[in-house]
Coordinates of C-alpha atoms in Angstrom, one line a residue:
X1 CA 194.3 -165.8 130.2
X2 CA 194.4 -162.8 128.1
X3 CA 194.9 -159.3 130.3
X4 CA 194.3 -156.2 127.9
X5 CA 194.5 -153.6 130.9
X6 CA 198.3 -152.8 130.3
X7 CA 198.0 -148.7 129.3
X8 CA 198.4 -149.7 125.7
X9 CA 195.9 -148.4 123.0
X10 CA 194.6 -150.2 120.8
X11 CA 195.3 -154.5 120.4
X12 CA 197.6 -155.1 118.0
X13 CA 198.0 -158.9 115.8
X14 CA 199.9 -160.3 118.1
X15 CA 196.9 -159.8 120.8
X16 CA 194.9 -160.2 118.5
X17 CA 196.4 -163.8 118.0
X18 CA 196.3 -164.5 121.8
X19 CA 192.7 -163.7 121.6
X20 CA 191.8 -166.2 119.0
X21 CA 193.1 -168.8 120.9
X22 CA 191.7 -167.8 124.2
X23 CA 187.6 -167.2 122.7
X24 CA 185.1 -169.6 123.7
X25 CA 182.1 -168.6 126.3
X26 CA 180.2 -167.0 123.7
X27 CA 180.8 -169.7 120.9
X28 CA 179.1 -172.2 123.3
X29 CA 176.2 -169.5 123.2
X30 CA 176.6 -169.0 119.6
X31 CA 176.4 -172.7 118.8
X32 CA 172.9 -172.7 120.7
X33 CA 171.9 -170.3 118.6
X34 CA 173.0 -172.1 115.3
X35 CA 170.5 -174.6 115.6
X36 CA 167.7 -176.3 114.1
X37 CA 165.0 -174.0 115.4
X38 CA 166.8 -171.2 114.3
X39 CA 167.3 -173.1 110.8
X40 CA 164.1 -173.9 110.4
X41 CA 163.0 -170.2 110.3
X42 CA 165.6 -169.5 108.5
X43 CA 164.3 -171.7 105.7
X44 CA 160.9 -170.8 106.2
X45 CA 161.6 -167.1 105.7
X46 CA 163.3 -167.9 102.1
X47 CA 161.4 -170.5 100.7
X48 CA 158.1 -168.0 101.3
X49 CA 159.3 -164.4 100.8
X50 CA 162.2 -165.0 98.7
X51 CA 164.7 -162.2 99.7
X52 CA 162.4 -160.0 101.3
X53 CA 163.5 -160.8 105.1
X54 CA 167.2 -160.1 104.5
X55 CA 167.0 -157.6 106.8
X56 CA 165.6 -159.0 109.4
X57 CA 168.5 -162.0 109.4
X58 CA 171.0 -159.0 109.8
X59 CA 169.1 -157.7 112.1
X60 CA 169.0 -160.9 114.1
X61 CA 172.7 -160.7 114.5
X62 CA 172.9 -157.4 115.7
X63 CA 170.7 -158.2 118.5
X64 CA 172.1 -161.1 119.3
X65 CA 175.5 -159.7 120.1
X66 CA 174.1 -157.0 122.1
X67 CA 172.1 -159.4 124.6
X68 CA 175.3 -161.3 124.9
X69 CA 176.8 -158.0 125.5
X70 CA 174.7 -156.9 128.0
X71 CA 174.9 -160.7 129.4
X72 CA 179.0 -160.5 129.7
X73 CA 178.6 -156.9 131.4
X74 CA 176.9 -159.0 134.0
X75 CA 179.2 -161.8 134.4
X76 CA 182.2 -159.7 134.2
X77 CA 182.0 -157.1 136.6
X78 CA 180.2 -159.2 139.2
X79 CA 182.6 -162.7 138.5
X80 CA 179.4 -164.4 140.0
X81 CA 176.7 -166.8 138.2
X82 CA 173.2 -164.6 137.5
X83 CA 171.6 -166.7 140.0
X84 CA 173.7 -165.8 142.9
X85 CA 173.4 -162.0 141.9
X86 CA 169.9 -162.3 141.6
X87 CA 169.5 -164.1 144.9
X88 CA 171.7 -161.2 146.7
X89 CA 170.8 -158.1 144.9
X90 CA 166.9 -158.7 144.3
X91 CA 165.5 -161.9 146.8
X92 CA 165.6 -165.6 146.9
X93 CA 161.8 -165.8 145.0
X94 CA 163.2 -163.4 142.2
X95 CA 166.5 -166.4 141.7
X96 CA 163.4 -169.2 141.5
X97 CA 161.3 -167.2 139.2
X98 CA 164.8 -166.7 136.8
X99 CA 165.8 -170.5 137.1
X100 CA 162.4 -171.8 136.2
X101 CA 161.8 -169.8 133.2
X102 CA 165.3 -170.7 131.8
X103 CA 164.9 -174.5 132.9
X104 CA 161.5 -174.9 131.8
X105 CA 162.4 -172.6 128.3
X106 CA 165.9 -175.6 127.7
X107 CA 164.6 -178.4 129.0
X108 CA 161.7 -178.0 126.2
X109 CA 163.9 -177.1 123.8
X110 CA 166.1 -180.4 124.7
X111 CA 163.8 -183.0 123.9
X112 CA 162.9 -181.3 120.6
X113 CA 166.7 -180.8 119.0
X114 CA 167.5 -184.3 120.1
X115 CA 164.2 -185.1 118.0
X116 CA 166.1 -183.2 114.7
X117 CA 169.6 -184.6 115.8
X118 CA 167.9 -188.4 115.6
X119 CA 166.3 -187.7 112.7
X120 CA 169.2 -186.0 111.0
X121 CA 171.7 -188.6 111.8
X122 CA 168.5 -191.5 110.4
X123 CA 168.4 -189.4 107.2
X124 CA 172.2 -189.5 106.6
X125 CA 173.1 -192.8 107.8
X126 CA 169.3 -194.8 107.7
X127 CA 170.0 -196.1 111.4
X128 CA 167.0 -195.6 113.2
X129 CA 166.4 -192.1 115.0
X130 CA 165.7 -193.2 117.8
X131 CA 169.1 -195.3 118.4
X132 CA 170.8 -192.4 117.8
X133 CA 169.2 -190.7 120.6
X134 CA 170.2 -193.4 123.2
X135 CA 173.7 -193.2 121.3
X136 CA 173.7 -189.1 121.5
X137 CA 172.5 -189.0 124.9
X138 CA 174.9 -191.6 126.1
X139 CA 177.5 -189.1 124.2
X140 CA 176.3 -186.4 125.8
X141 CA 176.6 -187.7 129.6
X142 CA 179.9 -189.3 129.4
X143 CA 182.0 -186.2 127.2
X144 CA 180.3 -183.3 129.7
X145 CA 180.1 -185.2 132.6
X146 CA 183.5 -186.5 132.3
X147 CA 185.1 -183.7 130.8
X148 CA 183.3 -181.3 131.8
X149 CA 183.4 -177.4 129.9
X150 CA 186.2 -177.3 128.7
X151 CA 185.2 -179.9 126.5
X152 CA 182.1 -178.6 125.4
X153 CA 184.1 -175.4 124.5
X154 CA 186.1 -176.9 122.1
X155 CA 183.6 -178.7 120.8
X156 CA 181.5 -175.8 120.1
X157 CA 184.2 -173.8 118.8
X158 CA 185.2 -176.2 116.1
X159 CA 181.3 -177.7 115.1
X160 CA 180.6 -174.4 114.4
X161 CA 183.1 -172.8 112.6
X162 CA 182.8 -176.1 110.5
X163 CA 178.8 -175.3 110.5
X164 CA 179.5 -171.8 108.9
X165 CA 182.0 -173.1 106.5
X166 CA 179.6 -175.8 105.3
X167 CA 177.0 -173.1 104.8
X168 CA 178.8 -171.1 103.3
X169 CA 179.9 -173.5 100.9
X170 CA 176.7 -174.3 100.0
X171 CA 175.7 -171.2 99.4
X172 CA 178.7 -170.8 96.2
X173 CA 176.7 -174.0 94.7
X174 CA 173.3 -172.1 94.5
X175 CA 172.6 -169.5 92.4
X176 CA 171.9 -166.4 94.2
X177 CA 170.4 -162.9 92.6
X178 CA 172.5 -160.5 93.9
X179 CA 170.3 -158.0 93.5
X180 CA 167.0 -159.0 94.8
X181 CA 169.4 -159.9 97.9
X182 CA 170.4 -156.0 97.5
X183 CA 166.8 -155.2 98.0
X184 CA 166.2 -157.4 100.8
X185 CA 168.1 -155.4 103.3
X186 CA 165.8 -152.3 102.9
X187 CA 163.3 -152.9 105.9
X188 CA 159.5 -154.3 104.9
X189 CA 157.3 -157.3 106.5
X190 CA 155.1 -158.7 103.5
X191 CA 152.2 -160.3 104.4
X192 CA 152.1 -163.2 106.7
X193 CA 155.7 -162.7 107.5
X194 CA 155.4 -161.1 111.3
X195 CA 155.4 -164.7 112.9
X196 CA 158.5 -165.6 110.9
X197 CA 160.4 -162.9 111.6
X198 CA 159.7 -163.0 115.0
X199 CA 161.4 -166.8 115.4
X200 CA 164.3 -165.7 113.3
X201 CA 165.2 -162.7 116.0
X202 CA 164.1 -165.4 118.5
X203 CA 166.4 -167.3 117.6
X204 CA 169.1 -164.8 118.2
X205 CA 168.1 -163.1 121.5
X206 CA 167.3 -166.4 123.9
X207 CA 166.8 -166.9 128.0
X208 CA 169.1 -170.0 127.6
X209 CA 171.6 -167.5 126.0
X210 CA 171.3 -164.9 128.3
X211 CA 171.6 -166.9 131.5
X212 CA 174.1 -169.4 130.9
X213 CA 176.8 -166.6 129.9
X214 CA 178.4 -165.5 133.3
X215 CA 178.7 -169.7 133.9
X216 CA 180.8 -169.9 130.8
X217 CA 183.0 -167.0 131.4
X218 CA 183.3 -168.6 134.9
X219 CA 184.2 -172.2 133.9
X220 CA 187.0 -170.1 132.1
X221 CA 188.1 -168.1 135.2
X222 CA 187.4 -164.5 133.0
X223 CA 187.4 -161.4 135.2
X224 CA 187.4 -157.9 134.7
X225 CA 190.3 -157.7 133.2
X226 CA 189.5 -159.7 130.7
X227 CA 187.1 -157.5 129.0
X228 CA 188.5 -156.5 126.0
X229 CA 188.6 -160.7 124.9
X230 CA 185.1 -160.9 126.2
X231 CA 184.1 -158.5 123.9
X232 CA 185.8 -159.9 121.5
X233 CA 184.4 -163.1 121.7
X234 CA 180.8 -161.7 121.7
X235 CA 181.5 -159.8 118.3
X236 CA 183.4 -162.9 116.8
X237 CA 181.1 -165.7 117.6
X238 CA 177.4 -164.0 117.7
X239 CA 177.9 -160.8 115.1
X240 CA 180.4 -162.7 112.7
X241 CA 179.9 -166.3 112.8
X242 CA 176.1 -166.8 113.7
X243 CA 176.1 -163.2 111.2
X244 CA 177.4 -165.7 107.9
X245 CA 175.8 -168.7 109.4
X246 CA 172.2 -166.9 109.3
X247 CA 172.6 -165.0 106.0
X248 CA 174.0 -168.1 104.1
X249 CA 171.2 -170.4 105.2
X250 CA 168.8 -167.6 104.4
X251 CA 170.3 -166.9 101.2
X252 CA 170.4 -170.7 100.0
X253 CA 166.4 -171.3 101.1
X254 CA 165.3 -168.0 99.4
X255 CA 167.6 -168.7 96.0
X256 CA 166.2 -172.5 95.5
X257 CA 163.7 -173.4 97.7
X258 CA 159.8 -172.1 97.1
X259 CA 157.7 -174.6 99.0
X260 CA 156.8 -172.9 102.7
X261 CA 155.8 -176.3 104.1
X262 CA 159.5 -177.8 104.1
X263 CA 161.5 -178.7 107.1
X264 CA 165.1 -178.2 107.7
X265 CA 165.8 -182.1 106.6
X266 CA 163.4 -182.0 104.0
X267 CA 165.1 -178.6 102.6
X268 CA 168.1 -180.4 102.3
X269 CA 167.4 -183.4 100.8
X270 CA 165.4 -181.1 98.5
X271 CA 168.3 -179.6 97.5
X272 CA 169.9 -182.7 95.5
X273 CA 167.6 -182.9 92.5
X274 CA 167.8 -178.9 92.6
X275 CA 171.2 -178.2 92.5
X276 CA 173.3 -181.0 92.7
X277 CA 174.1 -183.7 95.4
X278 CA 177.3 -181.5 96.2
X279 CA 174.9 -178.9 98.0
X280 CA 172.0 -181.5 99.9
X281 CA 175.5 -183.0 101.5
X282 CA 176.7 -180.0 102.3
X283 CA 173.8 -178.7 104.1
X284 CA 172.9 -181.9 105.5
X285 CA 176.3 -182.1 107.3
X286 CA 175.7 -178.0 108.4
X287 CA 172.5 -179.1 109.9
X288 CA 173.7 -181.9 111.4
X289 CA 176.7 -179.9 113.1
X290 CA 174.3 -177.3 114.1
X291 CA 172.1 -179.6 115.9
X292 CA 174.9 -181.6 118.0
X293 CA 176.4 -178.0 118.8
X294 CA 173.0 -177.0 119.9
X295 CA 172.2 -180.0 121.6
X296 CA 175.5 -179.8 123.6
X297 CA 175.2 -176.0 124.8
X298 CA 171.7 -176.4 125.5
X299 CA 172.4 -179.6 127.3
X300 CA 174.6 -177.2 130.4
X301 CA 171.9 -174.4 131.1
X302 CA 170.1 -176.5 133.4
X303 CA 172.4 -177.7 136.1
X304 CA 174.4 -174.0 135.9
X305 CA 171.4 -172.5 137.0
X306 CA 170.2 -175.1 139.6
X307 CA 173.7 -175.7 140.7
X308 CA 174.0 -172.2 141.6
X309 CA 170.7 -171.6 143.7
X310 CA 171.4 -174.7 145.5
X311 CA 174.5 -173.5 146.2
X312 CA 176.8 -176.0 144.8
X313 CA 180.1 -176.0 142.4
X314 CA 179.2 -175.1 138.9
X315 CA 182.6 -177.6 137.4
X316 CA 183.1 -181.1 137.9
X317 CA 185.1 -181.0 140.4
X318 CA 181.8 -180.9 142.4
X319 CA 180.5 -184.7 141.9
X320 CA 176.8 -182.9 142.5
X321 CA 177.1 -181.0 139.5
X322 CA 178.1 -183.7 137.6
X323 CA 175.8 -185.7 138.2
X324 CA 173.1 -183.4 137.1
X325 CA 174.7 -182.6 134.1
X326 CA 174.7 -186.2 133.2
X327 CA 171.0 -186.4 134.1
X328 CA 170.0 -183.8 131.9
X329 CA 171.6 -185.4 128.9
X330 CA 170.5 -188.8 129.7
X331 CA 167.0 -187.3 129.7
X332 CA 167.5 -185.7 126.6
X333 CA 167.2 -189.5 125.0
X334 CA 163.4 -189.3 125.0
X335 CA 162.9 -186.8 122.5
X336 CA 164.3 -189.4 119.8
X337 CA 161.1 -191.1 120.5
X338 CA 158.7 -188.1 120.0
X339 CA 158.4 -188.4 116.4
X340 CA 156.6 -186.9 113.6
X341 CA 157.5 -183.7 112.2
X342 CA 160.0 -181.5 114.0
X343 CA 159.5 -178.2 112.1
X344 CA 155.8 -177.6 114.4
X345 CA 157.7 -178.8 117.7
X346 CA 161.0 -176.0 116.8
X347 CA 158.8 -173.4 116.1
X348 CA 157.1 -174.5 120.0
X349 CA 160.6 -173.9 121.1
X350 CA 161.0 -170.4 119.8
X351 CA 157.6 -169.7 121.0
X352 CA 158.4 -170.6 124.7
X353 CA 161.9 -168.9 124.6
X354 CA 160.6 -166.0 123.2
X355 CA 158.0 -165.8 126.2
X356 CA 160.7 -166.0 128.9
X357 CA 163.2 -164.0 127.4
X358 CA 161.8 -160.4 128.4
X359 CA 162.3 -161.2 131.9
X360 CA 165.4 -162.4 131.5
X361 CA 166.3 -158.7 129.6
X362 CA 164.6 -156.7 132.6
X363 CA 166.4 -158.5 135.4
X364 CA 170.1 -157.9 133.2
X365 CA 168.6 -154.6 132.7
X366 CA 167.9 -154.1 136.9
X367 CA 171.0 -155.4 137.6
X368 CA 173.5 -153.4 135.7
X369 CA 172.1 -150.4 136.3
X370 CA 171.3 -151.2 140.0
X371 CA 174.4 -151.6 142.5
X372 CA 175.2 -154.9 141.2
X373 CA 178.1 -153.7 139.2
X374 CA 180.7 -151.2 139.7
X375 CA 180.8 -149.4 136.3
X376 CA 178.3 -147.5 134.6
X377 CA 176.0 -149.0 131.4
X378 CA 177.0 -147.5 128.5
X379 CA 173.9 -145.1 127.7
X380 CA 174.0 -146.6 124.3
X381 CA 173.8 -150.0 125.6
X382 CA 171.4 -149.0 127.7
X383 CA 169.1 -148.3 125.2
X384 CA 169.9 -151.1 122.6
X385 CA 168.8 -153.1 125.9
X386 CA 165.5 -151.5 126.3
X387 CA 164.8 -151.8 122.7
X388 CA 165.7 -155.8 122.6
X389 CA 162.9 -156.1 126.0
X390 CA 160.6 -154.1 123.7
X391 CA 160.9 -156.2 121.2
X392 CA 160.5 -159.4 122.9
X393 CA 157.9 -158.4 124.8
X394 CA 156.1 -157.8 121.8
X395 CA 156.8 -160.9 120.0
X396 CA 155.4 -163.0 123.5
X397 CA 152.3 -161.2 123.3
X398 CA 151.8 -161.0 119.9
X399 CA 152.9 -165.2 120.3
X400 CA 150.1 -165.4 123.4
X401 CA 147.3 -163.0 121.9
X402 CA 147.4 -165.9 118.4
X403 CA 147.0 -168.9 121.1
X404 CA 144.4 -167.4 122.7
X405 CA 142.7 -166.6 119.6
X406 CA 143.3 -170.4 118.5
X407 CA 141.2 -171.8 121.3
X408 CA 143.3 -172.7 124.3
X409 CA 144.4 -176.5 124.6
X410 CA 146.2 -178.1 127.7
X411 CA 150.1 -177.6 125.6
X412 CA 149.1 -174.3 124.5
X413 CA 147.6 -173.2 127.6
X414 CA 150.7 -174.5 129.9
X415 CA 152.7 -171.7 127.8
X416 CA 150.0 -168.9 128.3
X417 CA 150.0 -169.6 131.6
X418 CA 154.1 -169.6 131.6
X419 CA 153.9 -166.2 129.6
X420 CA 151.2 -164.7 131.6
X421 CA 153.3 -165.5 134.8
X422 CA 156.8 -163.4 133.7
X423 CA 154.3 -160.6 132.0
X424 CA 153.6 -160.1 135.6
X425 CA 156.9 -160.9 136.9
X426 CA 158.8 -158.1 134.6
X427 CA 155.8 -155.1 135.2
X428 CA 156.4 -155.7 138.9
X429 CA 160.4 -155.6 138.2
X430 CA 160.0 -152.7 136.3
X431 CA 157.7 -151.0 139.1
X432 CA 160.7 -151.6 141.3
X433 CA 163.3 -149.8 139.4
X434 CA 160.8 -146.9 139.7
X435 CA 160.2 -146.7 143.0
X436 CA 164.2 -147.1 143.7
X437 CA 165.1 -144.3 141.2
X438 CA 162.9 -142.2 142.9
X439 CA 163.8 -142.7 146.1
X440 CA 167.1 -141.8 145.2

């Protein structure tokens, strides 16, 4: 463990060093967030508005960081899991309504990236998908349940540096126009592009990401004096790595790729007769990567949170825990049998975590500004924080108003319901922060 608080200014390469080594919490956040839903926006956003949503990927980076930020604050200064903060600082209904909205947001988004990971691993091998999700979940149970995080930080940490480095690669086999890249970072939504946009920030800023970060930085035995690497870590894996992994996808859809209708398989295998074989492997093993990351990280936010409001360990050590860890990846195995094409069922998962993630902001929000921490918010924070719930909550209304709109079916109306339920949940938060501040 890596302790900064030693009256020197500055770190210097030799901390620096140390801190390499010691990162990992936020890369098993930042390989959630390198995954096939994000991908497929990703894709989406080039092949139909060529450069023009550059900014946006950026963007997406930024805010990412910042919710993780915000997220490590938490963690840190407390040394508790959000659950158990919740349940102390705000009532035992508020932890329930927190732990169903993340549980209901990854076990969703479960069955759907096993779905890509199957049909990946079909597409580059021509084994049937869905053996590979009996042989992915089987993966899953016995490396996390027998291994436990530490594992699934390693893992995480090398998948996806390897992701960005595939990425990247491919990106030096396209030909990309420097210039209309240039004048994709000055800010502009062309038509039809709000939806998009909205999944790639989606993407970024997450429930699962939010809640699952104090576990992480527990598994690890972080504490306040460790803030300097947690921040670190944050910037490294969410600003710079998810940062390149974003922008290179983005820039490879938007340089080659002009039909809106393909998928994140289909993009790559689109990409051989384009460019060159060279590129379709390369991005094939990226996606690949990202979706076994994503499937991993996602595959822990369950038990964390259930562990922690029923009171048991959050390791291995507790055989509790471990056992629900292994049941969520052994019931991950099913969504190899869904079928059919996964780019409709990813953008379902952005859709439900962008629904539950305001709530998940307000109640960070509440907390470190309420007496659940012992230092200040930075005001800057403070307001990067507002803006992200802002934002959010605009993309799950703008998300709820279009299913409405639609005609209301029984899956679309299970997730207006869902949205309609935490809209309620975070104006009656927000009421109590009011009435606290002025009665102070």
């Amino acid at each position: 463990m890596v302790n900064t608080n030693d009256g020197s200014s500055g770190i210097g390469l030799g901390t620096l060093r140390r801190f390499v080594g010691e990162m990992g919490p936020s890369w098993v956040a930042g390989s959630i967030a390198a995954g096939p839903a994000t991908m497929a926006s990703l894709i989406t956003a080039g092949a139909s508005f060529d450069y023009d949503l550059l900014w946006v990927v950026v963007l997406s980076a930024v805010a990412g960081a910042l919710a993780q930020y915000l997220a490590m604050r938490l963690g840190l200064l407390t040394e508790r899991g959000i659950v158990a903060v919740v349940e102390d600082h705000l009532g035992e209904r508020w932890a329930w309504v927190l732990v169903a909205d993340a549980v209901i947001a990854a076990g969703v988004a479960q069955l759907v990236i096993m779905n890509t990971v199957a049909a990946v691993s079909a597409t580059m091998t021509g084994i049937d998908a869905r053996v590979w999700g009996v042989v992915w979940a089987l993966a899953l149970a016995i490396g996390l349940a027998g291994r436990g995080y530490r594992f699934l930080e390693i893992f995480a940490k090398a998948l996806v540096t390897a992701v960005v480095i595939a990425f990247v690669a491919s990106a030096f086999v396209v030909p990309i126009d420097p210039g209309a890249a240039a004048r994709g970072l000055v800010p502009s939504l062309p038509g039809g592009s709000a939806l998009v946009a909205a999944g790639i920030l989606g993407g970024a800023v997450h429930i699962t990401l939010i809640t699952m970060h104090s576990y992480t930085m527990r598994a690890r035995g972080w504490t306040d004096d460790d803030y300097d690497l947690a921040t670190l870590d944050v910037g490294a894996s969410m600003l710079v790595a998810f940062g390149i992994y974003s922008v290179a996808i983005f820039l490879v859809a938007a340089s080659v790729l002009s039909d809106p209708a393909l998928t994140t398989v289909s993009a790559a295998t689109a990409l051989g007769p384009l460019v060159g074989e060279s590129a379709k492997w390369l991005f094939l093993l990226g996606l690949g990567g990202a979706a076994v990351s994503t499937l991993g990280g996602n595959t822990i936010v369950p038990p964390f949170l259930l562990a922690d409001k029923l009171g048991w360990g959050t390791t291995v050590a507790d055989s509790r825990y471990r056992a629900l860890l292994a049941a969520v990846a052994l019931a991950s195995a099913p969504g190899a049998f869904i079928g059919g094409e996964v780019l409709g069922q990813l953008v379902l998962v952005l859709a439900v975590g962008t629904v539950g993630t305001p709530f998940a902001i307000a109640i960070v929000l509440y907390l470190l500004n309420a007496d659940a921490v012992s230092r200040p918010t930075p005001p800057l924070a403070n307001v990067g924080g507002v803006a992200l719930f802002l934002v959010s909550g605009a993309l799950a209304a703008n998300f709820l108003r279009e299913q409405v709109a639609a005609g209301v079916g029984p899956l679309s109306g299970a997730v207006t319901l869902f949205g309609i339920a935490l809209a309620v949940a975070s104006v009656l938060l927000i009421g109590k922060y009011a009435r606290e501040e002025r009665s102070t």
